[in-house]
Every structure is written in structure tokens, then in C-alpha cells.
Coordinates of C-alpha atoms and ligand atoms in Angstrom, one line a residue:
M1 CA 133.2 72.9 102.5
D2 CA 131.3 71.5 105.5
I3 CA 127.6 71.2 104.5
K4 CA 125.6 69.8 107.3
E5 CA 122.2 68.0 107.0
N6 CA 118.9 68.3 108.9
I7 CA 119.9 71.0 111.3
S8 CA 117.5 72.5 113.8
L9 CA 116.8 76.1 112.9
K10 CA 115.9 76.9 116.6
D11 CA 119.6 77.6 117.0
Y12 CA 119.6 80.1 114.1
S13 CA 116.9 82.4 115.5
T14 CA 117.0 84.3 118.8
M15 CA 113.3 83.4 119.2
R16 CA 114.4 79.7 119.3
L17 CA 111.5 78.3 117.3
G18 CA 111.0 76.6 114.0
G19 CA 111.7 73.4 112.0
Q20 CA 114.8 72.1 110.4
A21 CA 117.1 73.2 107.5
R22 CA 117.7 70.4 105.0
W23 CA 121.2 71.8 104.5
L24 CA 123.3 74.3 106.4
A25 CA 126.8 75.7 105.9
E26 CA 129.0 78.5 107.2
A27 CA 130.7 81.0 104.9
Y28 CA 134.1 82.2 106.2
E29 CA 135.3 84.2 103.2
E30 CA 133.6 86.0 100.3
N31 CA 134.6 83.4 97.8
D32 CA 132.6 80.7 99.8
I33 CA 129.4 82.5 98.8
P34 CA 129.4 81.7 95.1
V35 CA 130.7 78.2 95.8
L36 CA 127.8 77.5 98.2
I37 CA 125.2 79.0 95.9
E38 CA 126.6 76.9 93.0
W39 CA 126.3 73.8 95.2
A40 CA 122.6 74.7 96.0
K41 CA 121.8 75.2 92.4
H42 CA 123.5 71.9 91.5
Q43 CA 121.2 70.2 94.0
N44 CA 118.3 72.1 92.6
V45 CA 117.4 73.5 96.1
P46 CA 116.9 77.2 97.2
F47 CA 119.4 79.0 99.4
M48 CA 119.3 81.9 101.8
V49 CA 122.0 83.8 103.7
I50 CA 121.5 84.7 107.4
G51 CA 123.6 86.3 110.1
S52 CA 122.8 85.8 113.8
G53 CA 119.1 85.2 113.4
S54 CA 118.0 88.1 115.6
N55 CA 115.4 89.3 113.1
I56 CA 114.2 85.9 111.9
V57 CA 111.3 83.7 112.8
W58 CA 111.5 80.3 111.2
R59 CA 108.3 78.4 110.1
D60 CA 107.6 75.1 111.8
E61 CA 107.9 73.4 108.3
G62 CA 111.6 74.4 108.2
F63 CA 113.5 75.1 105.0
S64 CA 114.1 72.4 102.3
G65 CA 117.2 74.2 100.9
L66 CA 120.6 75.5 102.0
V67 CA 121.0 78.0 104.8
I68 CA 124.3 79.9 104.5
V69 CA 125.4 81.4 107.8
N70 CA 127.6 84.4 107.3
K71 CA 130.9 84.4 109.3
I72 CA 133.0 86.5 107.0
L73 CA 135.3 88.6 109.2
G74 CA 137.6 91.7 108.7
K75 CA 137.6 95.4 109.3
Q76 CA 139.9 98.2 108.4
I77 CA 140.2 102.0 108.1
L78 CA 140.4 102.7 104.4
N79 CA 141.4 106.4 104.8
E80 CA 141.1 109.3 107.2
D81 CA 141.7 113.0 107.4
E82 CA 141.4 115.6 110.1
D83 CA 137.6 115.4 110.3
S84 CA 136.6 111.8 109.4
A85 CA 137.5 108.2 108.8
T86 CA 136.2 105.8 106.1
I87 CA 135.9 102.2 107.3
H88 CA 135.4 98.9 105.5
I89 CA 133.8 96.1 107.5
A90 CA 133.2 92.5 106.4
S91 CA 129.6 91.4 106.7
G92 CA 130.0 88.6 109.2
E93 CA 131.4 90.9 111.9
I94 CA 129.2 91.3 114.9
W95 CA 127.6 94.7 114.7
D96 CA 128.0 95.8 118.3
E97 CA 131.7 94.8 118.3
V98 CA 132.2 97.0 115.3
V99 CA 130.5 99.9 117.1
G100 CA 132.7 99.3 120.2
W101 CA 135.8 99.3 117.9
T102 CA 134.9 102.6 116.3
V103 CA 134.1 104.2 119.6
E104 CA 137.5 103.1 121.0
K105 CA 139.0 105.0 118.0
S106 CA 137.0 108.1 119.2
L107 CA 134.9 108.0 116.0
S108 CA 131.3 109.2 116.0
G109 CA 128.2 108.3 114.0
I110 CA 127.1 104.7 114.9
E111 CA 127.4 104.9 118.7
F112 CA 123.6 105.4 118.8
L113 CA 123.2 102.0 117.3
S114 CA 125.1 100.3 120.2
L115 CA 123.9 96.9 121.4
I116 CA 121.7 96.1 118.4
P117 CA 122.3 92.3 118.0
G118 CA 123.3 90.7 114.8
T119 CA 125.9 90.9 112.0
T120 CA 127.1 93.9 110.0
G121 CA 125.8 92.4 106.8
A122 CA 122.2 92.3 108.0
A123 CA 122.3 95.9 109.2
P124 CA 121.6 97.4 105.7
V125 CA 118.8 94.9 105.1
Q126 CA 116.4 96.7 107.4
N127 CA 118.5 99.9 107.7
I128 CA 118.9 99.3 111.5
G129 CA 117.9 102.3 113.6
A130 CA 117.7 103.4 117.2
Y131 CA 117.7 106.6 119.3
G132 CA 117.1 108.8 116.2
A133 CA 119.9 107.3 114.1
E134 CA 119.9 104.9 111.2
L135 CA 122.7 103.1 109.5
S136 CA 122.0 104.9 106.3
N137 CA 123.2 108.2 107.9
N138 CA 126.8 107.0 107.8
L139 CA 126.7 104.4 105.0
I140 CA 128.8 105.0 101.9
E141 CA 128.3 101.7 100.0
V142 CA 127.5 98.1 100.4
G143 CA 129.7 95.3 98.9
V144 CA 127.6 92.5 97.4
Y145 CA 127.6 89.3 95.5
D146 CA 124.8 89.5 92.9
D147 CA 123.1 86.2 92.3
E148 CA 121.6 87.5 89.1
T149 CA 124.9 88.4 87.4
N150 CA 127.1 85.9 89.4
A151 CA 129.5 88.7 90.2
F152 CA 130.8 90.7 93.1
G153 CA 130.1 94.4 93.1
S154 CA 129.1 97.4 95.2
I155 CA 126.0 99.5 95.6
I156 CA 126.2 103.1 96.7
A157 CA 124.0 104.2 99.6
S158 CA 121.7 106.3 97.4
Q159 CA 120.9 103.2 95.4
C160 CA 120.0 101.0 98.4
G161 CA 116.4 102.2 98.7
F162 CA 116.7 102.9 102.4
G163 CA 113.7 103.9 104.4
Y164 CA 112.4 103.4 107.9
R165 CA 113.5 99.8 108.7
T166 CA 113.7 98.9 105.0
S167 CA 115.8 98.8 101.9
R168 CA 115.9 97.2 98.5
F169 CA 117.6 94.2 100.1
K170 CA 114.4 93.6 102.1
K171 CA 111.9 94.5 99.3
A172 CA 112.4 94.8 95.6
D173 CA 115.6 92.8 95.4
K174 CA 115.0 90.4 98.3
G175 CA 117.3 87.4 97.9
R176 CA 119.2 88.8 94.9
F177 CA 122.2 90.4 96.7
I178 CA 124.3 88.7 99.4
I179 CA 125.9 91.5 101.4
T180 CA 129.6 90.9 101.8
S181 CA 130.8 94.2 103.4
I182 CA 129.8 97.7 104.2
T183 CA 131.7 101.0 104.0
I184 CA 130.9 103.7 106.4
K185 CA 132.1 107.3 107.1
L186 CA 132.4 108.4 110.7
S187 CA 133.2 111.8 112.2
K188 CA 136.1 112.7 114.4
K189 CA 133.9 115.4 116.0
S190 CA 131.7 114.9 119.0
P191 CA 128.1 114.0 118.6
I192 CA 125.8 117.1 118.6
P193 CA 122.3 117.4 120.2
P194 CA 119.4 117.4 119.8
F195 CA 119.1 113.8 120.9
Y196 CA 116.2 111.3 121.1
E197 CA 114.0 112.0 124.1
S198 CA 115.0 109.1 126.3
L199 CA 118.7 109.6 125.6
K200 CA 118.4 113.4 126.3
N201 CA 116.7 112.5 129.6
Y202 CA 119.3 110.0 130.6
L203 CA 122.1 112.5 129.9
S204 CA 120.5 115.2 132.0
E205 CA 119.5 112.8 134.9
H206 CA 123.2 111.7 135.0
K207 CA 124.4 115.3 134.7
I208 CA 126.4 114.4 131.6
S209 CA 127.3 117.4 129.6
E210 CA 130.7 116.6 128.0
L211 CA 129.7 114.6 124.9
N212 CA 131.7 112.1 122.9
S213 CA 130.9 108.8 121.2
K214 CA 131.9 106.8 124.3
V215 CA 129.5 108.7 126.6
I216 CA 126.7 108.2 124.1
R217 CA 127.5 104.5 123.6
D218 CA 127.5 103.9 127.4
A219 CA 124.2 105.8 127.8
V220 CA 122.6 103.8 125.0
M221 CA 123.9 100.5 126.4
N222 CA 122.6 101.4 129.9
I223 CA 119.1 102.5 128.6
R224 CA 118.8 99.4 126.4
S225 CA 120.0 97.0 129.1
S226 CA 117.4 98.3 131.5
K227 CA 114.6 98.0 129.0
L228 CA 115.3 95.0 126.7
P229 CA 116.0 91.3 127.5
D230 CA 119.3 89.9 126.3
P231 CA 118.6 87.5 123.5
A232 CA 121.5 85.3 124.6
E233 CA 119.5 84.5 127.8
I234 CA 115.8 85.2 126.9
A235 CA 114.4 84.1 123.6
N236 CA 113.1 87.1 121.7
N237 CA 113.5 89.1 118.5
G238 CA 113.5 92.6 120.0
S239 CA 110.7 94.8 118.8
F240 CA 108.1 92.5 117.2
F241 CA 106.2 95.3 115.5
T242 CA 107.3 98.4 113.6
N243 CA 106.0 101.8 114.5
P244 CA 102.9 102.7 112.3
F245 CA 102.7 105.9 110.2
I246 CA 99.4 107.6 109.8
D247 CA 98.1 110.8 108.2
Q248 CA 97.3 113.9 110.2
D249 CA 93.5 113.5 110.0
Q250 CA 93.8 110.0 111.4
F251 CA 96.0 111.2 114.1
D252 CA 93.7 114.0 115.1
S253 CA 90.7 111.7 115.5
L254 CA 92.8 109.2 117.4
K255 CA 93.9 112.1 119.7
Q256 CA 90.3 113.0 120.4
K257 CA 89.6 109.5 121.6
Y258 CA 93.0 109.0 123.3
P259 CA 94.3 112.4 124.4
E260 CA 97.5 110.8 125.7
V261 CA 98.5 109.3 122.4
K262 CA 101.9 110.5 121.2
G263 CA 102.9 111.1 117.6
W264 CA 106.0 112.4 115.9
P265 CA 105.7 114.3 112.6
T266 CA 107.9 112.9 109.8
K267 CA 109.4 114.7 106.8
D268 CA 106.7 113.4 104.4
G269 CA 103.9 115.0 106.5
R270 CA 102.8 111.8 108.2
I271 CA 102.8 111.0 111.9
K272 CA 104.8 108.2 113.5
L273 CA 103.1 106.5 116.3
A274 CA 104.7 104.4 119.0
A275 CA 103.7 100.8 118.4
A276 CA 104.7 100.1 122.1
W277 CA 102.1 102.5 123.3
L278 CA 99.4 100.8 121.2
V279 CA 100.3 97.4 122.5
E280 CA 100.4 98.6 126.1
E281 CA 97.1 100.4 125.7
A282 CA 95.6 97.1 124.2
G283 CA 96.5 95.5 127.6
F284 CA 99.5 93.5 126.5
K285 CA 102.3 94.9 128.7
G286 CA 104.0 92.1 130.8
V287 CA 101.3 89.6 129.8
H288 CA 102.0 85.8 130.2
D289 CA 99.9 83.8 127.8
D290 CA 99.6 80.2 129.1
E291 CA 97.9 79.0 126.0
T292 CA 100.8 79.7 123.7
G293 CA 103.8 79.9 126.2
M294 CA 104.5 83.5 125.0
S295 CA 104.7 86.7 126.9
T296 CA 105.4 90.4 126.4
W297 CA 108.4 92.0 128.2
P298 CA 107.4 94.0 131.3
T299 CA 109.5 97.0 130.5
Q300 CA 108.9 97.0 126.7
A301 CA 105.6 95.7 125.5
L302 CA 106.8 95.5 121.9
V303 CA 109.2 92.6 122.8
L304 CA 107.5 89.2 122.5
V305 CA 109.3 86.6 124.6
N306 CA 109.2 82.9 124.0
E307 CA 108.8 81.6 127.6
H308 CA 107.8 78.0 126.8
A309 CA 106.2 78.1 123.4
K310 CA 106.7 74.8 121.4
T311 CA 106.1 76.0 117.9
T312 CA 106.1 79.1 115.7
A313 CA 102.4 78.6 115.3
D314 CA 102.2 79.3 119.1
L315 CA 104.1 82.6 118.6
L316 CA 102.0 83.6 115.6
S317 CA 98.8 82.9 117.5
F318 CA 99.9 85.1 120.4
K319 CA 101.0 87.8 117.9
Q320 CA 97.5 87.6 116.3
K321 CA 95.8 88.3 119.6
I322 CA 97.8 91.5 119.9
V323 CA 97.2 92.5 116.3
D324 CA 93.5 91.9 116.6
K325 CA 93.1 93.9 119.8
V326 CA 95.1 96.8 118.4
Q327 CA 93.0 96.7 115.2
E328 CA 89.8 96.6 117.3
L329 CA 90.7 99.5 119.5
F330 CA 92.6 101.8 117.1
G331 CA 91.7 100.6 113.6
L332 CA 95.4 100.1 112.9
T333 CA 97.2 97.0 111.6
L334 CA 100.5 96.4 113.3
E335 CA 103.2 95.1 110.9
Q336 CA 105.6 92.4 112.1
E337 CA 109.3 93.4 112.1
P338 CA 111.1 90.1 112.2
E339 CA 110.9 88.2 109.0
L340 CA 109.0 84.9 108.8
L341 CA 111.1 82.5 106.9
P342 CA 111.1 80.8 104.4
Ligands
FAD1 C1 116.9 92.3 121.7 C2 116.9 92.8 120.3 C3 116.9 94.2 120.1 C4 116.9 94.7 118.7 N1 117.0 96.1 118.6 C5 116.9 96.6 117.3 C6 117.0 98.0 117.1 O1 117.1 98.8 118.1 N2 117.0 98.5 115.9 C7 116.9 97.7 114.8 O2 116.9 98.2 113.6 N3 116.8 96.3 114.9 C8 116.9 95.8 116.2 N4 116.8 94.4 116.3 C9 116.7 93.5 115.2 C10 118.0 92.9 114.7 O3 119.0 93.0 115.7 C11 118.6 93.6 113.4 O4 117.6 93.5 112.4 C12 119.9 93.0 112.9 O5 120.4 93.7 111.9 C13 119.7 91.5 112.5 O6 121.0 91.0 112.3 P1 121.2 89.4 112.1 O7 122.6 89.1 111.7 O8 120.7 88.7 113.3 O9 120.3 89.1 110.9 P2 119.3 87.8 110.6 O10 118.2 87.9 111.6 O11 120.2 86.6 110.6 O12 118.8 88.2 109.2 C14 117.8 89.2 109.0 C15 117.5 89.3 107.5 O13 118.7 89.8 106.8 C16 119.0 88.9 105.8 N5 120.5 88.8 105.8 C17 121.3 88.6 106.8 N6 122.6 88.7 106.4 C18 122.6 89.0 105.1 C19 123.6 89.2 104.2 N7 124.9 89.1 104.5 N8 123.2 89.5 102.9 C20 121.9 89.6 102.5 N9 120.9 89.4 103.4 C21 121.3 89.1 104.7 C22 118.4 87.5 106.2 O14 118.2 86.7 105.1 C23 117.1 88.0 106.8 O15 116.2 88.3 105.8 C24 116.8 93.8 117.6 C25 116.8 92.5 117.9 C26 116.8 92.0 119.2 C27 116.8 90.5 119.4

């Protein structure tokens, strides 16, 4: 197996910052995973598995262990009936290509998650979500290699600890499971409203009333392309902060001070706020920060862009300016979405 030495991690994060990996190798099939882990253990160095690096910020110090880049490919329909199809996808498949493939087959369920960068294996890690949908809505099970038992296995969706942008793979069992595949169930019926506000507005503005998964995918792709920078061209990690959740009392007092603040009630009685609004209100929409070489995207303040930053320290210093200002104005602490590694 080709294990490279001293590789710049800038090429393994869409933010294009960070130090070097001491070792780096690509895994092309499931069985490469235990072989590479064994190699790292033999060298007495840590390992980690990544996909496309679209949700990773690497520290300037780099990583003294082995980075395993997931390239395991394959997808197939396991079974189908009149109403639905169950699909097995290897974890190295590019997520948006998978969405496109299911939409071509007139299947519905994940079209709302169109154009989210990255690999299929990373999707359960933060339970990717957009336009009111989450991967967990369609997920049946996750195929894994368990580093604790040194065995392949599977975990059913209800055991994955899914929540808003989280799962057991990100929290309690971080680093234990290498996701090798996912199994999802998709519908053969058309998507049914109500839809997320911006999607609903797009459909009505474009006078689209006949709904199917292709129409939704096209709408989501158009909305996203008009608002978000393409990480292949502009260095960014998408939304840099997650939406905060607060209790009703907190929301009421915030509303008194800022009548225009928007909040969405959640099932657990809390209120979800738009982190983008907080960042904008703190004066950070479309800001270019000469000191750090960082900026925020003009049409989506949550997206931090690396214009000419030299180090991850620059990025973190810019991030801190935003966090501090939001804290000062609203008394809320923004949480970073992309993971700072190692
Ligand atoms: C422009 C842009 C827009 C985005 N929009 C959204 C959005 O709308 N919704 C959303 O939820 N996210 C969004 N993201 C974030 C990102 O695309 C997702 O989190 C995506 O799933 C990351 O995939 P990746 O392959 O790049 O993972 P990476 O960034 O490589 O890894 C992310 C984490 O997952 C772990 N990991 C990766 N692969 C595996 C595996 N096989 N087994 C175990 N652990 C693994 C890594 O160790 C790391 O902890 C966006 C990012 C960008 C740049």
C-alpha cells in the first residue's frame, strides 16, 4: 500500500490551511482499513479517517500520525417494491453524485441534501442536513469497521445517536468507528410540502407546482449556488457556526431588544436561532479582514472564506472576533461547525 510521508494537509481541507501529516494513505476497499490501522499501530502512531476535508480545519502543528483518505467506491439497489427502494452506498462515494444518481432513478428523500460537498461516509458523522431534511430521515444503517473489536459490522439508525448536526460518531464514539457504507431507504412517491421557507419561495417564484425529486434537486442546487461559494474555487468550509438553540424565556428577552430576530420552535420546546442573522447583526456580513486574510461571504455571513490567510491561527483569530462580538451583543456563544483537527 502506498503510504506517503510529510504531506501538506492544506490539500485535505477545503479551507486550505494547516500543517503536514507525517503519513498519509488512500483506502480503496474496505479491507484496506484494517491493514492501514494495523500499520499505524505497528508504528505506534495515531490514525484518523477523512473524506474530502470539507468539514475539517487542520491545526498549523499538523498531525504526527497516519491520515487515511477514504476512496472506497460502489453503490447498488439492494431491493425495491412499488413504493420504495433500499440502497447500499460505499462510504468513499461523493455524496452529491449519489444524490444525482438516486434522482435520476426518480427516487425521493435525499434530494434536499443536494450539493452538500464531501463523501457519503462523512454524512452520518454530523447527520448532514439542509432545507429541513437530515440524512437520518432516510438512513437504515451504517456499515462500520470497529477499531475496538477489530471487526466489520453495522449499526442501525436508531443506535447512531443522531441529532442536529451530530451523532455518536462525532461525540461519544469519536474515532472508534470507520464508516464503510450506508444503507438508505428512498421513496418512489413525489416529495410532499410543507417545504423549508426559501425552497417554498423559490418554487412559487418560479411557478413550479408539479413536484418530483428532480425539481427539488434543481431548486436546491440553484438556491445553494446563488448563495454559497464553491469550495473547489474559493477556500471555505461552508457554515462555520451551527445554529444556536435557546429556551423560550431567553428568546422572549432577545425579541424585546431585537424585534426582528427570527426563531423556530423545536420538538423539545427550545427555539432555534439563525446563526447567520446573529453574525450579520454583529456587523460581519461581507467583511474583509486585512489582519488575518479572512472574510465572510457577502450573500451568507456564516461562511468564512480564506482569501489570503497564511495559517489556521489567522482563521481562528478572525473566528474569535465574530464569536466575541456575538457574545457581547446577544450573550450567546457560537459553536464552530467544522472540526479542528487533530
Ligand atoms: C460549501 C459548503 C457547504 C456545506 N453545506 C452543508 C450543509 O448544507 N449541511 C451540512 O450538514 N454540511 C454542510 N457542509 C459540511 C460538509 O460538507 C459535510 O459535513 C460533509 O459531510 C463532510 O464530508 P467530507 O467527506 O468532506 O468529510 P471530512 O471533512 O473529510 O470529515 C469530517 C469528519 O468526519 C470524519 N469522517 C470522514 N469520513 C469518515 C468515515 N468514513 N468514517 C468515520 N469518520 C469519518 C472525519 O474524521 C471528520 O471528523 C458544507 C461544507 C461546505 C464546504
